[in-house]
Coordinates of C-alpha atoms and ligand atoms in Angstrom, one line a residue:
M26 CA 53.1 -6.5 -7.0
H27 CA 52.0 -10.1 -7.7
V28 CA 52.6 -12.6 -5.0
S29 CA 51.7 -16.2 -5.2
F30 CA 49.9 -18.0 -2.5
D31 CA 52.5 -20.5 -1.7
I32 CA 55.6 -18.3 -1.7
A33 CA 58.0 -21.2 -0.9
A34 CA 56.7 -23.3 -3.8
D35 CA 57.0 -20.4 -6.1
L36 CA 60.6 -19.7 -4.9
D37 CA 61.4 -23.3 -5.6
L38 CA 60.3 -22.9 -9.2
N39 CA 62.1 -19.7 -9.7
L40 CA 65.3 -21.1 -8.3
K41 CA 65.1 -24.1 -10.6
D42 CA 64.6 -21.7 -13.5
A43 CA 67.6 -19.6 -12.4
A44 CA 69.7 -22.8 -12.1
L45 CA 68.9 -23.8 -15.7
I46 CA 69.8 -20.3 -16.9
S47 CA 73.1 -20.0 -15.0
L48 CA 74.3 -23.6 -14.8
G49 CA 73.2 -24.9 -18.2
P50 CA 71.5 -28.3 -18.7
E51 CA 73.4 -29.7 -15.7
G52 CA 71.2 -27.2 -13.7
N53 CA 68.4 -29.7 -14.2
A54 CA 69.8 -31.7 -11.4
F55 CA 69.6 -28.8 -8.9
V56 CA 67.0 -29.3 -6.2
P57 CA 66.5 -26.0 -4.3
E58 CA 65.1 -27.4 -1.1
V59 CA 63.3 -24.2 0.0
R60 CA 62.0 -24.3 3.5
P61 CA 60.8 -21.7 6.1
A62 CA 63.9 -20.2 7.7
D63 CA 64.9 -19.2 11.2
P64 CA 63.3 -15.7 11.3
R65 CA 66.7 -14.1 12.1
H66 CA 68.0 -15.1 8.7
G67 CA 64.9 -14.4 6.6
D68 CA 61.6 -16.1 5.8
F69 CA 62.8 -18.9 3.5
Q70 CA 66.1 -20.6 2.9
A71 CA 67.3 -22.7 0.0
N72 CA 69.8 -25.4 1.1
G73 CA 70.1 -27.2 -2.2
V74 CA 73.3 -25.6 -3.5
L75 CA 75.5 -27.4 -1.0
G76 CA 74.6 -30.9 -2.2
Y77 CA 74.7 -29.9 -5.8
A78 CA 78.1 -28.3 -5.6
K79 CA 79.6 -31.0 -3.5
A80 CA 78.7 -33.8 -5.9
R81 CA 80.4 -31.8 -8.7
K82 CA 83.4 -30.6 -6.7
L83 CA 82.4 -27.0 -7.3
N84 CA 82.7 -24.0 -4.9
P85 CA 79.2 -23.8 -3.4
R86 CA 79.3 -20.0 -2.8
A87 CA 80.2 -19.4 -6.4
V88 CA 77.3 -21.6 -7.5
A89 CA 75.0 -19.8 -5.2
E90 CA 76.1 -16.4 -6.6
Q91 CA 75.6 -17.6 -10.2
I92 CA 72.1 -18.8 -9.4
V93 CA 71.2 -15.6 -7.5
A94 CA 72.4 -13.5 -10.3
A95 CA 70.1 -15.4 -12.7
L96 CA 67.0 -15.0 -10.5
R97 CA 64.1 -13.3 -12.2
D98 CA 63.5 -9.7 -11.5
N99 CA 60.2 -10.2 -9.8
T100 CA 61.9 -12.4 -7.2
K101 CA 64.4 -9.7 -6.5
V102 CA 61.6 -7.1 -6.2
Q103 CA 59.8 -9.2 -3.6
F104 CA 62.8 -10.4 -1.5
E105 CA 66.0 -9.3 0.0
V106 CA 68.3 -12.1 -1.2
T107 CA 71.5 -12.9 0.6
I108 CA 74.0 -15.7 0.5
A109 CA 75.1 -17.0 3.9
G110 CA 77.8 -19.4 5.2
P111 CA 79.0 -22.0 2.6
G112 CA 76.2 -21.3 0.2
F113 CA 72.7 -21.0 1.8
I114 CA 70.4 -18.7 -0.1
N115 CA 68.3 -16.6 2.2
F116 CA 65.1 -14.9 1.2
K117 CA 63.5 -12.2 3.3
L118 CA 60.1 -11.0 2.0
K119 CA 60.1 -7.2 1.8
P120 CA 57.3 -5.6 3.8
A121 CA 55.6 -4.6 0.5
G122 CA 55.5 -8.2 -0.4
L123 CA 53.9 -9.1 2.9
L124 CA 51.3 -6.4 2.3
A125 CA 50.6 -7.6 -1.2
W126 CA 50.0 -11.1 0.1
L127 CA 47.6 -9.9 2.8
Q128 CA 45.7 -7.8 0.3
T129 CA 45.4 -10.5 -2.3
Y130 CA 44.3 -13.3 0.0
D131 CA 41.4 -11.4 1.5
S132 CA 38.7 -14.1 1.7
A133 CA 38.2 -17.8 2.1
G134 CA 37.5 -17.9 -1.6
H135 CA 40.8 -16.3 -2.5
L136 CA 42.7 -18.5 -0.1
R137 CA 41.1 -21.5 -1.8
T138 CA 42.0 -20.2 -5.2
G139 CA 45.6 -19.9 -4.2
A140 CA 45.7 -23.3 -2.6
S141 CA 44.1 -24.9 -5.6
E142 CA 47.5 -25.1 -7.3
F143 CA 48.4 -28.1 -5.2
Y144 CA 45.9 -30.7 -6.3
K145 CA 44.5 -29.6 -9.6
G146 CA 42.8 -32.4 -11.4
H147 CA 43.3 -35.1 -8.8
H148 CA 40.5 -37.4 -7.8
N149 CA 40.8 -38.8 -4.3
L150 CA 38.5 -41.5 -3.0
V151 CA 38.5 -41.3 0.8
D152 CA 37.3 -44.4 2.7
F153 CA 36.8 -43.3 6.3
S154 CA 34.7 -44.1 9.4
S155 CA 33.6 -47.4 7.8
P156 CA 32.2 -49.0 11.0
N157 CA 30.7 -52.4 11.3
T158 CA 26.9 -52.9 11.3
A159 CA 24.9 -53.5 14.5
K160 CA 27.7 -52.3 16.8
Q161 CA 27.6 -49.0 18.7
L162 CA 30.1 -46.4 17.8
H163 CA 32.5 -46.0 20.7
V164 CA 35.2 -43.5 21.5
G165 CA 37.8 -45.3 19.4
H166 CA 35.7 -44.7 16.3
V167 CA 36.0 -40.9 16.6
R168 CA 39.6 -40.8 15.2
G169 CA 38.8 -42.2 11.8
M170 CA 35.8 -39.9 11.5
V171 CA 37.3 -36.6 12.4
I172 CA 40.6 -37.2 10.8
G173 CA 38.8 -38.4 7.7
E174 CA 36.5 -35.5 7.5
A175 CA 39.4 -33.0 8.0
I176 CA 41.4 -34.7 5.2
C177 CA 38.4 -34.5 2.9
R178 CA 37.8 -30.8 3.6
L179 CA 41.5 -30.0 3.3
L180 CA 41.9 -31.8 -0.1
E181 CA 38.7 -30.2 -1.4
F182 CA 39.9 -26.8 -0.3
C183 CA 43.1 -27.4 -2.2
G184 CA 41.3 -28.1 -5.4
A185 CA 41.1 -31.9 -5.5
K186 CA 38.0 -33.8 -6.4
V187 CA 37.1 -35.9 -3.4
T188 CA 34.7 -38.8 -3.2
R189 CA 33.7 -39.8 0.4
D190 CA 32.8 -43.5 0.8
N191 CA 31.7 -45.1 4.0
H192 CA 32.8 -48.7 3.6
I193 CA 30.4 -50.2 6.2
G194 CA 31.1 -53.7 7.5
D195 CA 27.6 -54.9 6.6
W196 CA 28.3 -58.6 5.7
G197 CA 29.8 -61.4 7.7
T198 CA 29.3 -64.2 10.0
Q199 CA 27.9 -62.0 12.8
F200 CA 24.6 -62.0 10.9
G201 CA 23.8 -65.6 11.8
K202 CA 23.6 -64.7 15.4
L203 CA 22.0 -61.3 14.9
I204 CA 19.2 -62.8 12.8
W205 CA 18.6 -65.6 15.2
G206 CA 18.6 -63.1 18.1
Y207 CA 16.3 -60.8 16.3
K208 CA 13.8 -63.7 15.7
H209 CA 13.9 -65.1 19.2
L210 CA 15.0 -62.5 21.7
R211 CA 13.9 -59.2 20.4
N212 CA 12.4 -56.5 22.6
D213 CA 10.3 -54.3 20.4
A214 CA 10.1 -51.4 22.8
A215 CA 13.9 -51.2 23.2
L216 CA 14.2 -51.5 19.4
T217 CA 12.2 -48.3 19.1
S218 CA 13.8 -46.3 21.9
D219 CA 17.4 -47.2 21.3
P220 CA 17.7 -49.5 18.3
L221 CA 21.4 -49.8 18.1
E222 CA 21.7 -50.6 21.8
E223 CA 19.1 -53.3 21.3
L224 CA 20.9 -54.8 18.3
E225 CA 24.0 -55.0 20.2
R226 CA 22.2 -56.6 23.1
L227 CA 20.6 -59.1 20.7
Y228 CA 24.0 -60.0 19.3
K229 CA 25.5 -60.5 22.8
A230 CA 22.6 -62.5 24.0
A231 CA 22.6 -64.7 20.9
D232 CA 26.3 -65.2 21.2
A233 CA 25.9 -66.3 24.9
A234 CA 23.0 -68.6 24.0
A235 CA 25.0 -70.2 21.2
K236 CA 27.9 -70.9 23.6
E237 CA 25.5 -72.5 26.0
T238 CA 23.4 -74.7 23.7
P239 CA 24.9 -76.3 20.6
A240 CA 21.5 -76.4 19.1
T241 CA 21.3 -72.6 19.2
L242 CA 24.7 -72.4 17.6
D243 CA 23.5 -74.6 14.8
A244 CA 20.3 -72.6 14.4
A245 CA 22.4 -69.4 14.1
R246 CA 24.6 -71.0 11.5
A247 CA 21.5 -72.1 9.6
E248 CA 20.2 -68.5 9.6
L249 CA 23.6 -67.4 8.1
V250 CA 23.4 -70.1 5.4
K251 CA 19.9 -69.0 4.6
L252 CA 20.9 -65.4 4.3
Q253 CA 23.9 -66.2 2.1
S254 CA 21.8 -68.4 -0.2
G255 CA 19.3 -65.5 -0.7
D256 CA 16.4 -66.5 1.6
A257 CA 13.9 -63.7 1.3
E258 CA 12.9 -63.4 4.9
N259 CA 16.5 -63.3 6.1
L260 CA 17.5 -60.9 3.4
A261 CA 14.8 -58.6 4.5
L262 CA 15.9 -58.9 8.1
W263 CA 19.5 -58.2 7.1
K264 CA 18.4 -55.1 5.3
K265 CA 16.4 -54.0 8.3
I266 CA 19.3 -54.5 10.7
N267 CA 21.5 -52.5 8.4
A268 CA 19.0 -49.7 8.1
I269 CA 18.6 -49.4 11.8
S270 CA 22.3 -49.3 12.3
S271 CA 22.9 -46.8 9.5
D272 CA 20.2 -44.5 11.0
A273 CA 22.0 -44.5 14.3
F274 CA 25.3 -43.8 12.7
Q275 CA 23.8 -40.9 10.8
E276 CA 22.8 -39.3 14.1
I277 CA 26.4 -39.1 15.2
Y278 CA 27.7 -38.1 11.8
R279 CA 25.2 -35.2 11.8
K280 CA 26.4 -34.1 15.3
L281 CA 30.0 -34.1 14.0
G282 CA 29.2 -32.5 10.7
I283 CA 30.5 -35.5 8.7
R284 CA 29.0 -36.5 5.4
F285 CA 29.5 -39.2 2.8
D286 CA 28.8 -39.3 -0.9
Y287 CA 28.4 -43.1 -0.9
E288 CA 27.9 -45.9 1.6
Y289 CA 29.0 -48.9 -0.4
G290 CA 29.4 -51.4 2.3
E291 CA 31.1 -54.8 2.0
S292 CA 27.9 -56.5 0.8
F293 CA 28.0 -54.2 -2.3
Y294 CA 30.9 -56.2 -3.6
N295 CA 29.4 -59.7 -3.1
D296 CA 28.7 -60.1 -6.9
K297 CA 32.2 -58.7 -7.8
L298 CA 34.3 -61.3 -6.0
Q299 CA 34.3 -64.1 -8.6
Q300 CA 36.2 -61.8 -11.0
V301 CA 38.8 -61.2 -8.3
Y302 CA 39.4 -64.9 -7.8
K303 CA 39.5 -65.6 -11.5
E304 CA 41.8 -62.8 -12.5
L305 CA 44.3 -63.3 -9.6
T306 CA 44.5 -67.0 -10.4
A307 CA 44.9 -66.4 -14.1
A308 CA 47.6 -63.9 -13.4
G309 CA 49.5 -66.5 -11.4
L310 CA 49.3 -64.4 -8.3
A311 CA 46.9 -66.5 -6.3
E312 CA 47.3 -70.2 -5.5
E313 CA 45.3 -72.9 -3.6
S314 CA 46.7 -73.7 -0.2
Q315 CA 44.9 -76.2 2.1
G316 CA 41.7 -75.4 0.2
A317 CA 42.0 -71.7 0.6
L318 CA 43.0 -69.2 -2.1
V319 CA 46.0 -67.3 -1.0
V320 CA 48.6 -64.8 -2.3
F321 CA 52.3 -64.9 -1.2
H322 CA 54.8 -62.1 -1.8
P323 CA 58.2 -63.7 -2.2
E324 CA 60.0 -60.4 -2.1
H325 CA 58.7 -59.5 1.3
P326 CA 60.4 -60.7 4.5
R327 CA 57.2 -61.8 6.2
F328 CA 54.6 -62.1 3.4
K329 CA 56.7 -64.6 1.6
T330 CA 55.5 -67.1 4.1
Q331 CA 52.5 -65.4 5.7
P332 CA 49.7 -65.7 3.1
F333 CA 47.1 -63.1 2.2
I334 CA 44.0 -65.3 2.3
I335 CA 41.6 -64.1 -0.3
R336 CA 39.1 -66.9 -0.1
K337 CA 38.6 -69.1 2.9
S338 CA 38.8 -72.9 2.7
D339 CA 35.0 -73.3 3.1
G340 CA 34.7 -71.1 -0.1
A341 CA 33.5 -68.1 1.8
S342 CA 34.8 -64.6 1.0
N343 CA 36.5 -62.5 3.6
Y344 CA 37.8 -59.0 4.3
A345 CA 40.6 -59.4 1.8
S346 CA 38.3 -60.6 -1.1
T347 CA 36.0 -57.6 -0.6
D348 CA 38.9 -55.1 -0.3
L349 CA 40.4 -56.4 -3.6
A350 CA 37.0 -56.0 -5.4
T351 CA 36.7 -52.6 -3.8
M352 CA 40.1 -51.5 -5.1
L353 CA 39.1 -52.4 -8.6
Y354 CA 35.7 -50.7 -8.4
R355 CA 37.2 -47.5 -7.1
V356 CA 39.6 -47.3 -10.0
E357 CA 37.2 -48.6 -12.8
H358 CA 33.9 -47.1 -11.7
F359 CA 35.0 -44.0 -9.8
K360 CA 38.1 -43.4 -11.8
A361 CA 39.9 -42.4 -8.6
D362 CA 43.6 -41.8 -9.1
T363 CA 44.3 -41.8 -5.4
I364 CA 42.7 -44.1 -2.8
I365 CA 43.0 -43.1 0.8
I366 CA 41.8 -45.5 3.5
L367 CA 41.7 -44.7 7.2
T368 CA 41.9 -47.3 9.9
D369 CA 43.8 -47.8 13.1
T370 CA 47.4 -49.0 12.9
R371 CA 46.4 -52.6 13.8
Q372 CA 45.3 -53.1 10.2
T373 CA 48.7 -52.3 8.7
D374 CA 49.5 -55.8 7.6
H375 CA 46.2 -56.3 5.9
F376 CA 46.6 -53.1 3.9
E377 CA 50.3 -53.8 3.1
Q378 CA 49.3 -57.2 1.6
L379 CA 46.3 -55.7 -0.1
W380 CA 48.4 -53.0 -1.7
L381 CA 51.2 -55.4 -2.8
T382 CA 48.6 -57.7 -4.4
T383 CA 46.7 -54.8 -6.1
Q384 CA 49.8 -53.4 -7.7
K385 CA 50.8 -56.7 -9.2
W386 CA 47.3 -57.6 -10.2
F387 CA 46.7 -54.2 -12.0
A388 CA 50.1 -54.3 -13.6
K389 CA 49.6 -57.8 -15.0
T390 CA 46.2 -56.9 -16.4
G391 CA 47.3 -53.7 -18.0
R392 CA 45.4 -51.4 -15.6
T393 CA 46.6 -48.1 -14.3
V394 CA 48.0 -48.5 -10.8
P395 CA 46.5 -45.7 -8.6
H396 CA 48.2 -43.9 -5.8
F397 CA 47.4 -45.5 -2.4
E398 CA 47.6 -44.2 1.1
H399 CA 46.7 -46.2 4.2
V400 CA 46.2 -43.4 6.7
T401 CA 46.6 -45.0 10.1
F402 CA 46.1 -43.7 13.6
G403 CA 46.9 -44.8 17.2
S404 CA 44.6 -45.4 20.1
I405 CA 42.9 -43.1 22.6
L406 CA 44.0 -43.9 26.1
G407 CA 42.4 -43.1 29.5
E408 CA 44.2 -41.0 32.1
D409 CA 45.8 -44.2 33.4
G410 CA 47.5 -44.6 30.1
K411 CA 45.5 -47.8 29.2
A412 CA 42.8 -48.2 26.6
I413 CA 40.0 -45.9 27.5
K414 CA 37.0 -47.6 29.2
T415 CA 34.1 -46.9 31.5
R416 CA 34.4 -47.8 35.1
S417 CA 32.7 -51.1 34.4
G418 CA 35.3 -51.9 31.8
D419 CA 33.1 -51.4 28.7
P420 CA 34.1 -49.2 25.8
I421 CA 32.8 -45.6 26.1
K422 CA 30.0 -45.0 23.7
L423 CA 30.6 -42.1 21.4
K424 CA 27.1 -40.8 21.9
A425 CA 27.6 -40.6 25.6
L426 CA 31.1 -39.0 25.2
L427 CA 29.7 -36.2 23.0
A428 CA 26.8 -35.6 25.3
E429 CA 29.2 -35.3 28.2
A430 CA 31.4 -32.9 26.3
E431 CA 28.5 -30.6 25.7
E432 CA 27.4 -30.8 29.3
R433 CA 30.8 -30.0 30.6
A434 CA 31.2 -27.1 28.1
F435 CA 27.8 -25.8 29.2
A436 CA 28.9 -25.7 32.8
L437 CA 32.1 -23.8 31.8
V438 CA 30.2 -21.3 29.6
T439 CA 27.7 -20.7 32.3
E440 CA 30.5 -20.0 34.8
K441 CA 32.1 -17.6 32.4
S442 CA 29.0 -15.8 31.1
P443 CA 26.1 -16.4 33.5
D444 CA 24.1 -13.6 32.0
L445 CA 23.8 -15.0 28.4
P446 CA 20.4 -16.5 27.6
E447 CA 20.4 -20.2 28.1
A448 CA 19.8 -20.9 24.3
D449 CA 23.0 -19.0 23.6
R450 CA 24.9 -20.8 26.2
R451 CA 23.7 -24.1 24.8
D452 CA 24.8 -23.1 21.3
I453 CA 28.2 -22.1 22.5
A454 CA 28.5 -25.3 24.6
N455 CA 27.8 -27.3 21.5
A456 CA 30.6 -25.6 19.5
V457 CA 33.0 -25.7 22.3
G458 CA 32.2 -29.3 23.6
I459 CA 32.1 -31.0 20.2
G460 CA 35.0 -28.9 19.0
A461 CA 37.1 -29.8 22.0
V462 CA 36.7 -33.6 21.5
R463 CA 37.5 -33.2 17.8
Y464 CA 40.4 -30.8 18.2
A465 CA 42.0 -32.9 20.9
D466 CA 42.2 -35.7 18.4
L467 CA 43.3 -33.7 15.4
S468 CA 46.0 -31.7 17.3
Q469 CA 47.9 -35.0 18.0
N470 CA 50.1 -36.6 15.4
R471 CA 47.8 -39.3 14.3
S472 CA 50.5 -41.9 14.4
S473 CA 50.7 -41.7 18.2
D474 CA 48.3 -42.8 20.9
Y475 CA 47.0 -40.0 23.1
I476 CA 45.5 -39.6 26.5
F477 CA 42.0 -38.3 26.7
A478 CA 41.6 -35.9 29.7
W479 CA 38.6 -33.6 30.0
D480 CA 40.4 -30.9 32.0
K481 CA 43.1 -30.7 29.3
I482 CA 40.9 -30.7 26.2
L483 CA 38.4 -28.1 27.7
S484 CA 41.1 -25.8 29.0
F485 CA 41.2 -22.2 27.8
E486 CA 45.0 -22.4 27.7
G487 CA 47.2 -24.4 25.4
N488 CA 46.7 -25.9 22.0
T489 CA 43.0 -26.5 22.6
A490 CA 39.6 -25.8 20.9
P491 CA 38.4 -23.5 23.7
Y492 CA 41.6 -21.4 23.4
L493 CA 41.3 -21.1 19.6
L494 CA 37.6 -20.5 19.6
Y495 CA 38.1 -17.8 22.2
A496 CA 40.9 -16.2 20.1
V497 CA 38.4 -15.9 17.2
T498 CA 35.9 -14.2 19.4
R499 CA 38.6 -11.8 20.7
V500 CA 39.5 -10.7 17.2
R501 CA 35.8 -10.4 16.3
S502 CA 35.2 -8.2 19.3
I503 CA 37.7 -5.7 18.1
F504 CA 35.7 -5.1 15.0
R505 CA 32.3 -5.3 16.8
K506 CA 33.4 -2.6 19.3
L507 CA 34.2 -0.4 16.3
G508 CA 31.0 -1.3 14.5
L509 CA 33.0 -2.6 11.6
D510 CA 32.9 -5.8 9.6
A511 CA 36.2 -7.5 9.4
Y512 CA 35.5 -8.9 6.0
D513 CA 34.5 -5.5 4.5
P514 CA 37.4 -4.4 2.2
S515 CA 36.9 -0.7 2.9
V516 CA 37.9 -1.3 6.5
T517 CA 41.4 -2.2 5.6
A518 CA 41.8 0.1 2.6
G519 CA 44.8 2.4 2.7
A520 CA 46.8 0.0 4.9
T521 CA 50.5 0.5 4.7
A522 CA 53.1 -2.3 4.8
P523 CA 53.8 -4.0 8.2
A524 CA 56.5 -2.0 10.0
T525 CA 56.9 -2.8 13.7
D526 CA 58.5 -6.0 14.8
A527 CA 55.2 -7.4 16.1
E528 CA 53.4 -6.5 12.9
I529 CA 56.1 -8.1 10.7
A530 CA 56.2 -11.3 12.9
L531 CA 52.4 -11.6 12.6
A532 CA 52.3 -11.0 8.9
R533 CA 55.0 -13.6 8.4
K534 CA 53.0 -16.1 10.4
L535 CA 49.9 -15.3 8.3
I536 CA 51.6 -16.0 5.0
G537 CA 52.8 -19.3 6.5
F538 CA 49.3 -20.6 6.1
A539 CA 50.1 -21.6 2.5
S540 CA 53.1 -23.9 3.4
T541 CA 51.1 -25.3 6.3
L542 CA 48.3 -26.3 4.0
R543 CA 50.8 -27.9 1.6
L544 CA 52.5 -29.8 4.4
T545 CA 49.2 -30.9 6.0
T546 CA 47.8 -32.2 2.7
T547 CA 50.9 -33.9 1.4
Q548 CA 51.4 -35.7 4.7
L549 CA 47.7 -36.1 5.5
R550 CA 48.4 -35.0 9.0
P551 CA 45.9 -32.4 10.3
H552 CA 48.0 -31.7 13.5
F553 CA 50.3 -29.5 11.4
L554 CA 47.4 -27.2 10.8
C555 CA 46.5 -27.3 14.5
T556 CA 50.0 -26.4 15.6
Y557 CA 50.1 -23.5 13.1
L558 CA 46.7 -22.1 14.2
H559 CA 47.8 -22.2 17.8
E560 CA 51.0 -20.4 16.9
L561 CA 49.1 -17.8 14.9
A562 CA 46.8 -17.1 17.8
G563 CA 49.8 -16.7 20.0
E564 CA 51.5 -14.3 17.5
F565 CA 48.3 -12.3 17.4
S566 CA 48.3 -12.0 21.2
T567 CA 51.8 -10.7 21.1
F568 CA 51.0 -8.2 18.4
Y569 CA 47.8 -7.0 20.2
A570 CA 49.7 -6.5 23.5
A571 CA 52.5 -4.6 21.7
D572 CA 50.7 -2.4 19.2
K573 CA 47.6 -0.5 19.8
V574 CA 45.1 -0.9 17.0
L575 CA 43.1 2.2 17.5
V576 CA 45.7 4.9 16.7
D577 CA 45.0 8.2 15.1
D578 CA 47.1 7.8 12.0
P579 CA 44.6 6.3 9.5
A580 CA 47.2 4.3 7.6
V581 CA 48.7 2.7 10.7
R582 CA 45.2 1.9 12.0
A583 CA 44.2 0.4 8.7
R584 CA 47.2 -1.8 8.5
R585 CA 46.6 -3.1 12.1
L586 CA 43.0 -3.7 11.2
L587 CA 44.2 -5.5 8.1
L588 CA 46.5 -7.8 10.2
S589 CA 43.6 -8.4 12.6
A590 CA 41.1 -9.1 9.8
R591 CA 43.5 -11.6 8.2
T592 CA 44.2 -13.3 11.5
L593 CA 40.4 -13.8 11.9
L594 CA 40.1 -15.0 8.3
I595 CA 42.8 -17.6 8.6
L596 CA 41.8 -18.8 12.1
E597 CA 38.2 -19.3 10.9
T598 CA 39.2 -20.9 7.6
G599 CA 41.6 -23.2 9.3
L600 CA 39.2 -24.2 12.1
N601 CA 36.4 -24.8 9.6
L602 CA 38.8 -27.0 7.6
L603 CA 39.3 -29.0 10.7
G604 CA 35.5 -29.3 11.2
L605 CA 35.1 -26.8 14.0
R606 CA 32.3 -24.4 14.1
T607 CA 33.5 -20.9 15.1
L608 CA 31.6 -18.4 17.2
A609 CA 31.0 -14.7 17.2
R610 CA 31.1 -14.5 21.0
M611 CA 31.6 -16.8 23.9
Ligands
LIG24 N1 35.0 -52.0 8.9 C1 36.4 -52.0 9.1 C2 36.6 -52.0 10.6 O1 35.8 -51.6 11.4 C3 37.1 -50.9 8.5 C4 37.0 -50.8 7.0 C5 38.0 -49.9 6.4 N2 37.9 -49.9 4.9 C6 38.3 -50.9 4.1 N3 38.1 -50.7 2.9 N4 38.8 -52.0 4.6 O2 37.7 -52.3 11.1

């Protein structure tokens, strides 16, 4: 029996097909609206008949009956199809269909092949992390990094081409003070031992000095002017500062398993700004206002009066000028058809104005308008519900937070398994600690703020990394005790279709991986996958408590091993997509 990966999507197509056959050309207007159903009624439900029939003053039950009668035979082989209430169509996958799905999607590779239907041929450029040079990464930066990495992995898994670009903030007025500070206040020893820390200190010290003495402020400004006019010494210093900063960022990216294809920072676009000013002016979109170049959007309630400043009155470029040039480059050079940029919600206005401007600009100049997503996220709060800070009121450095996570996880692992060699405990602590920080973030709807609490994120209960990583090791241990490899096909050969309530419930949850992936990637919200994996682990626990795996009947045993093996496969695949490293034992 052939089953498609995303059964709901397939049903949707088959229903549209059946509507055309049974309702004639008018059937084109029928939208099936297939969704996962309340398990008491079936696995999927199509609600679309009601709206269709109502709009045409038809009897919905009669329409539903016509459509069901026209469904292709393969649908009828796979499902028990019933019509309920005023015209809902319910689909219950037959146990043989569940078995076929579990047998077909037997490896990460096959899951990937199935999921590849979603994004065939799409090229997404994902701009994430994108921190500013010479500043330490703090806890607030973690969201963009881990959500961005998860989005990239998910889209790649689903067959999209993904280009990862770290749009570093490496150009701007802060370089005047940085260069002045570097020249006058630098501590070479500190620059070797903790370079980013020292750069940050230099900036703060220079900033304080500039506030104190006007002459210093002038000197810092002069350094900036020299840099901008291409002075060789300052340009070399600017490069050096960026390199130091980038090295320090890389250390954290490595720790978090984050990678980029490009690091085209803001400075990369310096020579591409004139074209932006020229084209926007020629297109009649930009106008001079008090010396600045600005864009208004008359159709917008706020942006009709609140300008998008694309060149400052002193002639200098800004965030907006660079982002406009970046949009163009990503479409023309990278040929991206979708551009995804991650920042916190505070930049919503900027990106709304950027996008309004880009659409009009591209349309006027005959360019293809890409698809654009500004993926926003809320803040991380401390346990008091306020912005998370150290006791002295400074932002918490990400490096310190990750180190603390590993230390805390190490203590936990040592308590649980004191007999494991220390190297093993360190390795487990790394996966659990880093995984916990990452999962805590990903499991929350990214639009909301969330409270960061060590006890909660490191708990072995609830929707947490430790719980899920432990669930993986539990399934692994079933196979280890039997001396079997969960991924060896002979282990599950001869399995029969799920039969007990717990088996069927688990099998249904497993096939739900497909619609979860689709939901997660269309909304670019990793928490949907987290919720699913947590529920899957729970369903597995119920099954494991209800049905003994090691029974004498070889067919029953094989099918319970099959369910266990697929639980392991999907848990591991899902956690890896979220960026977590899974373990064989804990
Ligand atoms: N550097 C910016 C910041 O730290 C984020 C950049 C996001 N990307 C972009 N193309 N504007 O807020």
